């Protein structure tokens, strides 16, 4: 069979997802958020700190930032990350509601795929639990780069 008629084997599709709870505030410090929730963050940044500590001329943060990741691997579905975060914060519902007076509380989901396709279902019961915690949902999509398209990945 001539080469131009041979079927090309599809490249494996590499999908990934991540999830975290991000709390930001102009007035409540990251260390105070930890103390109030009784949960240690995976990352925290104070207002006025450099966004890139190795670059003294980098921009300074305008808000305090507190981040706790779901703890799941990138091979898990986005709804699994959300469910893990709901389980982690469910016992802290009242403190989250108190924090929401001076903070923005967001479940942040990241999703990427080499071919640009993909998605997930966030079941109604899970969205209701997220809403009961007073959390907004932010979805960050990462499409393939122009380099991926050029190489066929």
Short mmCIF file of N, CA and C in Angstrom, two decimals:
data_model
loop_
_atom_site.label_atom_id
_atom_site.label_comp_id
_atom_site.label_asym_id
_atom_site.label_seq_id
_atom_site.Cartn_x
_atom_site.Cartn_y
_atom_site.Cartn_z
N UNK A 1 0.85 -1.17 0.00
CA UNK A 1 0.00 0.00 0.00
C UNK A 1 0.90 1.24 0.00
N UNK A 2 0.64 2.20 -0.87
CA UNK A 2 1.47 3.41 -0.89
C UNK A 2 1.43 4.12 0.45
N UNK A 3 2.55 4.74 0.78
CA UNK A 3 2.70 5.37 2.09
C UNK A 3 1.62 6.42 2.36
N UNK A 4 1.24 7.21 1.34
CA UNK A 4 0.27 8.28 1.57
C UNK A 4 -1.13 7.75 1.83
N UNK A 5 -1.38 6.46 1.61
CA UNK A 5 -2.69 5.89 1.89
C UNK A 5 -2.71 5.10 3.21
N UNK A 6 -1.56 4.92 3.82
CA UNK A 6 -1.52 4.20 5.09
C UNK A 6 -2.18 5.03 6.18
N UNK A 7 -2.90 4.37 7.04
CA UNK A 7 -3.52 5.08 8.15
C UNK A 7 -2.47 5.39 9.20
N UNK A 8 -2.48 6.61 9.62
CA UNK A 8 -1.56 7.03 10.68
C UNK A 8 -2.16 6.63 12.02
N UNK A 9 -1.37 6.02 12.86
CA UNK A 9 -1.84 5.67 14.19
C UNK A 9 -2.02 6.94 15.01
N UNK A 10 -3.16 7.07 15.70
CA UNK A 10 -3.37 8.28 16.50
C UNK A 10 -2.39 8.35 17.66
N UNK A 11 -1.98 9.55 17.96
CA UNK A 11 -1.12 9.77 19.11
C UNK A 11 -1.96 9.59 20.38
N UNK A 12 -1.37 9.04 21.43
CA UNK A 12 -2.15 8.91 22.66
C UNK A 12 -2.53 10.30 23.16
N UNK A 13 -3.75 10.43 23.63
CA UNK A 13 -4.24 11.71 24.13
C UNK A 13 -3.85 11.84 25.59
N UNK A 14 -3.13 12.88 25.92
CA UNK A 14 -2.72 13.10 27.29
C UNK A 14 -3.62 14.17 27.89
N UNK A 15 -4.49 13.74 28.76
CA UNK A 15 -5.37 14.66 29.48
C UNK A 15 -4.89 14.75 30.91
N UNK A 16 -5.08 15.90 31.51
CA UNK A 16 -4.74 16.08 32.91
C UNK A 16 -5.76 17.02 33.54
N UNK A 17 -5.87 16.94 34.83
CA UNK A 17 -6.71 17.89 35.56
C UNK A 17 -6.13 18.12 36.93
N UNK A 18 -6.49 19.23 37.54
CA UNK A 18 -6.03 19.58 38.89
C UNK A 18 -7.14 20.37 39.57
N UNK A 19 -7.14 20.34 40.87
CA UNK A 19 -8.14 21.09 41.63
C UNK A 19 -7.57 21.62 42.92
N UNK A 20 -8.01 22.80 43.30
CA UNK A 20 -7.58 23.39 44.57
C UNK A 20 -8.63 24.37 45.07
N UNK A 21 -8.54 24.68 46.35
CA UNK A 21 -9.35 25.74 46.93
C UNK A 21 -8.43 26.94 47.09
N UNK A 22 -8.84 28.07 46.51
CA UNK A 22 -8.04 29.30 46.59
C UNK A 22 -8.86 30.34 47.34
N UNK A 23 -8.25 30.91 48.37
CA UNK A 23 -8.88 31.97 49.14
C UNK A 23 -7.99 33.20 49.01
N UNK A 24 -8.58 34.31 48.59
CA UNK A 24 -7.83 35.57 48.47
C UNK A 24 -8.53 36.65 49.27
N UNK A 25 -7.73 37.59 49.76
CA UNK A 25 -8.30 38.68 50.55
C UNK A 25 -7.38 39.88 50.58
N UNK A 26 -7.96 41.05 50.60
CA UNK A 26 -7.20 42.29 50.80
C UNK A 26 -6.82 42.46 52.26
N UNK A 27 -7.65 41.93 53.17
CA UNK A 27 -7.50 42.23 54.59
C UNK A 27 -7.14 41.05 55.48
N UNK A 28 -7.55 39.85 55.13
CA UNK A 28 -7.28 38.68 55.96
C UNK A 28 -6.01 38.00 55.45
N UNK A 29 -5.00 37.89 56.32
CA UNK A 29 -3.73 37.29 55.92
C UNK A 29 -3.83 35.79 55.75
N UNK A 30 -2.92 35.24 54.96
CA UNK A 30 -2.91 33.80 54.70
C UNK A 30 -2.71 33.01 55.99
N UNK A 31 -1.86 33.48 56.88
CA UNK A 31 -1.64 32.75 58.13
C UNK A 31 -2.89 32.79 59.00
N UNK A 32 -3.65 33.87 58.96
CA UNK A 32 -4.91 33.94 59.71
C UNK A 32 -5.94 32.98 59.12
N UNK A 33 -5.97 32.84 57.81
CA UNK A 33 -6.89 31.89 57.17
C UNK A 33 -6.57 30.48 57.66
N UNK A 34 -5.29 30.12 57.71
CA UNK A 34 -4.89 28.80 58.20
C UNK A 34 -5.35 28.60 59.63
N UNK A 35 -5.14 29.60 60.47
CA UNK A 35 -5.52 29.49 61.87
C UNK A 35 -7.03 29.35 62.03
N UNK A 36 -7.78 30.11 61.27
CA UNK A 36 -9.24 30.07 61.39
C UNK A 36 -9.82 28.76 60.88
N UNK A 37 -9.24 28.20 59.83
CA UNK A 37 -9.74 26.93 59.28
C UNK A 37 -9.16 25.72 60.00
N UNK A 38 -7.98 25.89 60.59
CA UNK A 38 -7.30 24.74 61.19
C UNK A 38 -6.76 23.79 60.14
N UNK A 39 -6.49 24.32 58.95
CA UNK A 39 -5.98 23.52 57.82
C UNK A 39 -4.76 24.24 57.27
N UNK A 40 -3.69 23.47 57.05
CA UNK A 40 -2.47 24.06 56.49
C UNK A 40 -2.62 24.17 54.97
N UNK A 41 -2.16 25.27 54.39
CA UNK A 41 -2.22 25.41 52.93
C UNK A 41 -1.05 24.68 52.27
N UNK A 42 -1.20 24.44 50.99
CA UNK A 42 -0.06 23.94 50.20
C UNK A 42 0.81 25.10 49.76
N UNK A 43 0.19 26.26 49.55
CA UNK A 43 0.90 27.48 49.19
C UNK A 43 0.20 28.65 49.85
N UNK A 44 0.98 29.65 50.22
CA UNK A 44 0.39 30.89 50.72
C UNK A 44 1.32 32.05 50.40
N UNK A 45 0.70 33.20 50.14
CA UNK A 45 1.45 34.39 49.77
C UNK A 45 0.80 35.58 50.44
N UNK A 46 1.61 36.45 50.99
CA UNK A 46 1.08 37.64 51.66
C UNK A 46 1.03 38.82 50.70
N UNK A 47 0.07 39.66 50.93
CA UNK A 47 -0.09 40.89 50.15
C UNK A 47 1.20 41.70 50.24
N UNK A 48 1.65 42.19 49.10
CA UNK A 48 2.88 42.98 49.05
C UNK A 48 4.12 42.16 48.76
N UNK A 49 4.01 40.84 48.82
CA UNK A 49 5.18 40.01 48.51
C UNK A 49 5.39 39.98 46.99
N UNK A 50 6.62 39.70 46.60
CA UNK A 50 6.97 39.64 45.18
C UNK A 50 6.33 38.42 44.53
N UNK A 51 5.81 38.57 43.32
CA UNK A 51 5.25 37.42 42.61
C UNK A 51 6.35 36.46 42.17
N UNK A 52 7.55 36.98 41.99
CA UNK A 52 8.71 36.17 41.66
C UNK A 52 9.84 36.57 42.60
N UNK A 53 9.99 35.88 43.73
CA UNK A 53 10.99 36.29 44.73
C UNK A 53 12.41 36.40 44.20
N UNK A 54 12.75 35.66 43.15
CA UNK A 54 14.11 35.74 42.59
C UNK A 54 14.30 36.96 41.70
N UNK A 55 13.20 37.67 41.40
CA UNK A 55 13.30 38.86 40.57
C UNK A 55 12.81 40.06 41.39
N UNK A 56 13.73 40.83 41.97
CA UNK A 56 13.33 41.93 42.84
C UNK A 56 12.49 43.01 42.15
N UNK A 57 12.48 43.03 40.83
CA UNK A 57 11.67 44.03 40.13
C UNK A 57 10.32 43.47 39.69
N UNK A 58 9.99 42.25 40.14
CA UNK A 58 8.70 41.66 39.76
C UNK A 58 7.56 42.38 40.49
N UNK A 59 6.38 42.17 40.01
CA UNK A 59 5.19 42.81 40.56
C UNK A 59 4.94 42.28 41.97
N UNK A 60 4.39 43.14 42.80
CA UNK A 60 4.01 42.73 44.16
C UNK A 60 2.55 42.29 44.17
N UNK A 61 2.27 41.30 44.98
CA UNK A 61 0.90 40.77 45.09
C UNK A 61 -0.03 41.82 45.68
N UNK A 62 -1.21 41.91 45.10
CA UNK A 62 -2.21 42.87 45.56
C UNK A 62 -3.12 42.31 46.64
N UNK A 63 -3.12 40.97 46.79
CA UNK A 63 -3.97 40.32 47.78
C UNK A 63 -3.20 39.22 48.49
N UNK A 64 -3.70 38.83 49.67
CA UNK A 64 -3.21 37.65 50.36
C UNK A 64 -3.81 36.44 49.65
N UNK A 65 -3.02 35.37 49.51
CA UNK A 65 -3.47 34.18 48.78
C UNK A 65 -3.19 32.94 49.64
N UNK A 66 -4.22 32.09 49.74
CA UNK A 66 -4.13 30.83 50.48
C UNK A 66 -4.63 29.73 49.55
N UNK A 67 -3.83 28.67 49.34
CA UNK A 67 -4.18 27.62 48.38
C UNK A 67 -4.02 26.24 49.02
N UNK A 68 -5.06 25.42 48.86
CA UNK A 68 -4.98 24.01 49.28
C UNK A 68 -5.39 23.15 48.08
N UNK A 69 -4.48 22.29 47.64
CA UNK A 69 -4.76 21.40 46.52
C UNK A 69 -5.60 20.20 46.97
N UNK A 70 -6.23 19.55 46.01
CA UNK A 70 -7.10 18.40 46.30
C UNK A 70 -6.32 17.21 46.84
N UNK A 71 -5.05 17.10 46.48
CA UNK A 71 -4.25 15.96 46.90
C UNK A 71 -4.32 14.78 45.95
N UNK A 72 -5.11 14.91 44.88
CA UNK A 72 -5.24 13.83 43.91
C UNK A 72 -4.27 14.02 42.76
N UNK A 73 -3.97 12.95 42.06
CA UNK A 73 -3.08 13.00 40.91
C UNK A 73 -3.73 13.67 39.71
N UNK A 74 -2.91 14.09 38.77
CA UNK A 74 -3.40 14.79 37.58
C UNK A 74 -4.15 13.87 36.62
N UNK A 75 -4.11 12.56 36.87
CA UNK A 75 -4.82 11.61 36.02
C UNK A 75 -6.28 11.42 36.45
N UNK A 76 -6.70 12.10 37.52
CA UNK A 76 -8.07 11.97 38.02
C UNK A 76 -8.97 12.98 37.32
N UNK A 77 -10.27 12.69 37.28
CA UNK A 77 -11.25 13.56 36.64
C UNK A 77 -11.49 14.81 37.48
N UNK A 78 -11.84 15.93 36.83
CA UNK A 78 -12.09 17.17 37.58
C UNK A 78 -13.12 17.01 38.70
N UNK A 79 -14.19 16.25 38.45
CA UNK A 79 -15.19 16.10 39.50
C UNK A 79 -14.64 15.36 40.72
N UNK A 80 -13.62 14.52 40.54
CA UNK A 80 -12.98 13.85 41.67
C UNK A 80 -12.21 14.86 42.52
N UNK A 81 -11.56 15.82 41.87
CA UNK A 81 -10.86 16.88 42.61
C UNK A 81 -11.86 17.69 43.43
N UNK A 82 -12.99 18.03 42.82
CA UNK A 82 -14.02 18.80 43.52
C UNK A 82 -14.53 18.02 44.72
N UNK A 83 -14.84 16.75 44.53
CA UNK A 83 -15.35 15.92 45.63
C UNK A 83 -14.34 15.83 46.77
N UNK A 84 -13.06 15.69 46.45
CA UNK A 84 -12.03 15.62 47.49
C UNK A 84 -11.97 16.93 48.29
N UNK A 85 -12.10 18.05 47.60
CA UNK A 85 -12.07 19.35 48.28
C UNK A 85 -13.32 19.54 49.15
N UNK A 86 -14.47 19.10 48.65
CA UNK A 86 -15.70 19.19 49.45
C UNK A 86 -15.55 18.37 50.72
N UNK A 87 -15.00 17.15 50.61
CA UNK A 87 -14.80 16.31 51.80
C UNK A 87 -13.86 16.99 52.79
N UNK A 88 -12.79 17.60 52.28
CA UNK A 88 -11.80 18.23 53.15
C UNK A 88 -12.38 19.43 53.90
N UNK A 89 -13.23 20.21 53.24
CA UNK A 89 -13.72 21.46 53.84
C UNK A 89 -15.13 21.37 54.40
N UNK A 90 -15.78 20.23 54.26
CA UNK A 90 -17.16 20.10 54.72
C UNK A 90 -17.32 20.43 56.20
N UNK A 91 -16.42 20.02 57.05
CA UNK A 91 -16.50 20.30 58.47
C UNK A 91 -16.16 21.74 58.84
N UNK A 92 -15.83 22.55 57.85
CA UNK A 92 -15.42 23.94 58.08
C UNK A 92 -16.37 24.93 57.42
N UNK A 93 -17.57 24.46 57.16
CA UNK A 93 -18.59 25.25 56.45
C UNK A 93 -18.83 26.62 57.10
N UNK A 94 -19.04 26.64 58.42
CA UNK A 94 -19.36 27.91 59.10
C UNK A 94 -18.20 28.89 59.02
N UNK A 95 -16.97 28.39 59.16
CA UNK A 95 -15.81 29.30 59.09
C UNK A 95 -15.61 29.81 57.66
N UNK A 96 -15.87 28.96 56.67
CA UNK A 96 -15.79 29.43 55.28
C UNK A 96 -16.80 30.55 55.03
N UNK A 97 -18.01 30.39 55.57
CA UNK A 97 -19.03 31.43 55.39
C UNK A 97 -18.59 32.72 56.08
N UNK A 98 -17.99 32.60 57.27
CA UNK A 98 -17.48 33.81 57.95
C UNK A 98 -16.35 34.46 57.15
N UNK A 99 -15.47 33.63 56.60
CA UNK A 99 -14.37 34.17 55.79
C UNK A 99 -14.88 34.86 54.54
N UNK A 100 -16.01 34.41 54.01
CA UNK A 100 -16.52 34.98 52.75
C UNK A 100 -16.90 36.44 52.87
N UNK A 101 -17.04 36.95 54.09
CA UNK A 101 -17.32 38.38 54.27
C UNK A 101 -16.14 39.24 53.81
N UNK A 102 -14.92 38.73 53.96
CA UNK A 102 -13.73 39.51 53.62
C UNK A 102 -12.83 38.81 52.61
N UNK A 103 -13.26 37.66 52.11
CA UNK A 103 -12.41 36.86 51.21
C UNK A 103 -13.21 36.40 50.00
N UNK A 104 -12.48 36.10 48.93
CA UNK A 104 -13.05 35.40 47.77
C UNK A 104 -12.63 33.94 47.91
N UNK A 105 -13.61 33.04 47.84
CA UNK A 105 -13.36 31.61 47.99
C UNK A 105 -13.72 30.91 46.68
N UNK A 106 -12.75 30.19 46.10
CA UNK A 106 -12.95 29.60 44.79
C UNK A 106 -12.37 28.18 44.72
N UNK A 107 -13.15 27.28 44.16
CA UNK A 107 -12.62 26.00 43.73
C UNK A 107 -12.07 26.25 42.34
N UNK A 108 -10.78 26.02 42.16
CA UNK A 108 -10.13 26.26 40.88
C UNK A 108 -9.81 24.91 40.25
N UNK A 109 -10.36 24.69 39.06
CA UNK A 109 -10.11 23.46 38.32
C UNK A 109 -9.30 23.78 37.07
N UNK A 110 -8.26 23.02 36.86
CA UNK A 110 -7.47 23.14 35.64
C UNK A 110 -7.67 21.89 34.81
N UNK A 111 -7.73 22.04 33.49
CA UNK A 111 -7.91 20.91 32.60
C UNK A 111 -7.13 21.17 31.33
N UNK A 112 -6.40 20.16 30.88
CA UNK A 112 -5.66 20.28 29.63
C UNK A 112 -5.68 18.97 28.88
N UNK A 113 -5.54 19.07 27.57
CA UNK A 113 -5.54 17.91 26.69
C UNK A 113 -4.72 18.25 25.47
N UNK A 114 -3.92 17.29 25.02
CA UNK A 114 -3.07 17.54 23.85
C UNK A 114 -3.87 17.84 22.60
N UNK A 115 -5.06 17.24 22.47
CA UNK A 115 -5.83 17.47 21.25
C UNK A 115 -6.87 18.57 21.41
N UNK A 116 -6.93 19.18 22.59
CA UNK A 116 -7.86 20.28 22.80
C UNK A 116 -9.28 19.85 23.10
N UNK A 117 -9.54 18.56 23.09
CA UNK A 117 -10.87 18.04 23.35
C UNK A 117 -10.95 17.52 24.78
N UNK A 118 -12.14 17.52 25.31
CA UNK A 118 -12.34 16.93 26.62
C UNK A 118 -13.33 17.74 27.42
N UNK A 119 -13.71 17.19 28.51
CA UNK A 119 -14.66 17.85 29.37
C UNK A 119 -14.98 16.96 30.54
N UNK A 120 -15.93 17.39 31.32
CA UNK A 120 -16.33 16.61 32.48
C UNK A 120 -17.76 16.98 32.84
N UNK A 121 -18.32 16.21 33.72
CA UNK A 121 -19.64 16.48 34.26
C UNK A 121 -19.46 16.77 35.74
N UNK A 122 -20.00 17.88 36.19
CA UNK A 122 -20.06 18.17 37.62
C UNK A 122 -21.50 17.90 38.04
N UNK A 123 -21.74 16.77 38.70
CA UNK A 123 -23.11 16.39 39.04
C UNK A 123 -23.80 17.44 39.92
N UNK A 124 -25.11 17.54 39.78
CA UNK A 124 -25.90 18.53 40.51
C UNK A 124 -25.68 18.43 42.02
N UNK A 125 -25.64 17.21 42.55
CA UNK A 125 -25.46 17.07 44.00
C UNK A 125 -24.10 17.61 44.45
N UNK A 126 -23.07 17.46 43.61
CA UNK A 126 -21.74 17.97 43.94
C UNK A 126 -21.72 19.50 43.86
N UNK A 127 -22.37 20.05 42.84
CA UNK A 127 -22.46 21.51 42.73
C UNK A 127 -23.24 22.09 43.91
N UNK A 128 -24.28 21.37 44.37
CA UNK A 128 -25.04 21.83 45.54
C UNK A 128 -24.15 21.86 46.78
N UNK A 129 -23.28 20.86 46.93
CA UNK A 129 -22.37 20.84 48.07
C UNK A 129 -21.35 21.98 47.99
N UNK A 130 -20.86 22.24 46.79
CA UNK A 130 -19.93 23.36 46.59
C UNK A 130 -20.63 24.67 46.94
N UNK A 131 -21.87 24.83 46.47
CA UNK A 131 -22.65 26.03 46.77
C UNK A 131 -22.93 26.17 48.25
N UNK A 132 -23.20 25.07 48.93
CA UNK A 132 -23.47 25.12 50.37
C UNK A 132 -22.24 25.56 51.16
N UNK A 133 -21.06 25.33 50.60
CA UNK A 133 -19.83 25.79 51.24
C UNK A 133 -19.53 27.26 50.90
N UNK A 134 -20.34 27.84 50.01
CA UNK A 134 -20.14 29.23 49.63
C UNK A 134 -18.99 29.44 48.66
N UNK A 135 -18.67 28.41 47.88
CA UNK A 135 -17.53 28.48 46.98
C UNK A 135 -17.96 28.73 45.54
N UNK A 136 -17.23 29.59 44.86
CA UNK A 136 -17.39 29.77 43.42
C UNK A 136 -16.53 28.71 42.74
N UNK A 137 -16.81 28.43 41.47
CA UNK A 137 -16.01 27.49 40.70
C UNK A 137 -15.36 28.24 39.54
N UNK A 138 -14.05 28.08 39.41
CA UNK A 138 -13.28 28.68 38.33
C UNK A 138 -12.72 27.53 37.51
N UNK A 139 -12.92 27.57 36.20
CA UNK A 139 -12.40 26.54 35.32
C UNK A 139 -11.34 27.15 34.42
N UNK A 140 -10.11 26.67 34.56
CA UNK A 140 -9.00 27.10 33.70
C UNK A 140 -8.74 26.01 32.67
N UNK A 141 -8.95 26.35 31.40
CA UNK A 141 -8.72 25.41 30.31
C UNK A 141 -7.38 25.70 29.66
N UNK A 142 -6.64 24.66 29.37
CA UNK A 142 -5.33 24.79 28.74
C UNK A 142 -5.37 24.11 27.39
N UNK A 143 -5.59 24.88 26.32
CA UNK A 143 -5.63 24.28 24.98
C UNK A 143 -4.23 23.87 24.55
N UNK A 144 -4.15 23.05 23.52
CA UNK A 144 -2.82 22.70 23.02
C UNK A 144 -2.09 23.94 22.52
N UNK A 145 -0.79 23.91 22.63
CA UNK A 145 0.02 25.03 22.16
C UNK A 145 0.21 24.94 20.66
N UNK A 146 0.62 26.03 19.99
CA UNK A 146 0.90 25.96 18.55
C UNK A 146 1.98 24.91 18.23
N UNK A 147 2.91 24.70 19.17
CA UNK A 147 3.94 23.69 18.96
C UNK A 147 3.33 22.29 18.91
N UNK A 148 2.32 22.03 19.78
CA UNK A 148 1.63 20.74 19.76
C UNK A 148 0.97 20.52 18.41
N UNK A 149 0.30 21.54 17.90
CA UNK A 149 -0.39 21.41 16.62
C UNK A 149 0.61 21.15 15.49
N UNK A 150 1.77 21.80 15.54
CA UNK A 150 2.77 21.63 14.48
C UNK A 150 3.37 20.24 14.49
N UNK A 151 3.49 19.62 15.66
CA UNK A 151 4.11 18.30 15.74
C UNK A 151 3.08 17.18 15.70
N UNK A 152 1.80 17.55 15.72
CA UNK A 152 0.76 16.52 15.67
C UNK A 152 0.44 15.92 17.01
N UNK A 153 0.92 16.54 18.09
CA UNK A 153 0.59 16.02 19.43
C UNK A 153 -0.43 16.89 20.10
#
